[in-house]
Amino acid sequence: MDRPSTPPFDPRFPNQNQTRNCYQNFLDFHRCTRTMRRKGKDTFPCDYYRKVFHALCPLSWVQRWNEQIHEGTFPGKI
């Protein structure tokens, strides 16, 4: 992975609390990879979302969400 950096400003999330931004980028990453794989295309464009949620989200959240996806109990729409 590239050097950690601060994600660019996202006008959808103007407040200091970036929890929703973290969650939305996690969802966008998984939606993007699923769509690209379905189309038989490279998932490289999805890396942007991965980098952003890795920069914003606590590791424990990401691990739990990935467990929930694997178990089929994730509450978000992917």
XYZ file of C-alpha atoms in Angstrom:
78
model
C 0.000 0.000 0.000
C 1.149 3.559 -0.634
C 2.206 5.894 2.120
C -0.662 6.844 4.421
C -2.021 10.255 3.548
C -4.885 12.479 4.516
C -7.923 11.876 2.312
C -9.040 14.878 0.272
C -11.987 16.979 1.414
C -15.345 15.425 0.574
C -18.148 18.032 0.501
C -20.702 15.351 1.404
C -19.067 15.200 4.874
C -18.142 18.779 5.878
C -18.076 18.189 9.643
C -15.102 17.257 11.765
C -16.634 13.878 12.671
C -15.682 11.589 9.784
C -17.563 8.463 10.895
C -20.100 8.642 8.057
C -17.317 9.333 5.558
C -15.469 6.240 6.784
C -18.569 4.052 6.488
C -19.578 5.420 3.077
C -16.127 4.794 1.601
C -16.159 1.254 3.023
C -19.505 0.646 1.275
C -18.330 2.315 -1.941
C -15.213 0.126 -2.019
C -17.200 -3.083 -1.702
C -19.848 -1.955 -4.196
C -17.153 -0.936 -6.670
C -15.199 -4.209 -6.406
C -18.375 -6.267 -6.729
C -19.485 -4.331 -9.806
C -16.060 -4.458 -11.477
C -15.695 -8.193 -10.865
C -19.169 -8.814 -12.295
C -18.148 -6.979 -15.437
C -14.854 -8.880 -15.581
C -12.830 -5.689 -15.209
C -9.833 -4.780 -13.072
C -10.694 -3.481 -9.586
C -7.845 -0.932 -9.625
C -10.248 2.069 -9.751
C -11.725 0.879 -6.437
C -8.400 1.333 -4.645
C -9.200 5.000 -4.023
C -12.093 4.031 -1.728
C -9.923 1.436 0.034
C -7.212 4.000 0.732
C -9.736 6.506 2.078
C -11.517 4.114 4.425
C -8.201 2.711 5.646
C -7.109 6.264 6.466
C -10.369 7.194 8.224
C -11.719 4.022 9.841
C -10.423 2.348 12.996
C -9.051 -1.105 12.171
C -11.421 -2.743 14.660
C -14.436 -1.395 12.743
C -13.121 -2.645 9.413
C -12.381 -6.084 10.854
C -15.860 -6.327 12.364
C -17.568 -5.166 9.166
C -15.584 -7.713 7.149
C -16.614 -10.440 9.608
C -20.251 -9.356 9.268
C -20.010 -9.442 5.474
C -18.547 -12.934 5.639
C -21.290 -14.061 8.066
C -24.038 -12.412 6.020
C -25.062 -10.107 8.871
C -23.648 -6.789 7.619
C -26.365 -4.136 7.951
C -25.270 -2.013 4.978
C -26.444 -2.434 1.400
C -23.507 -3.642 -0.675
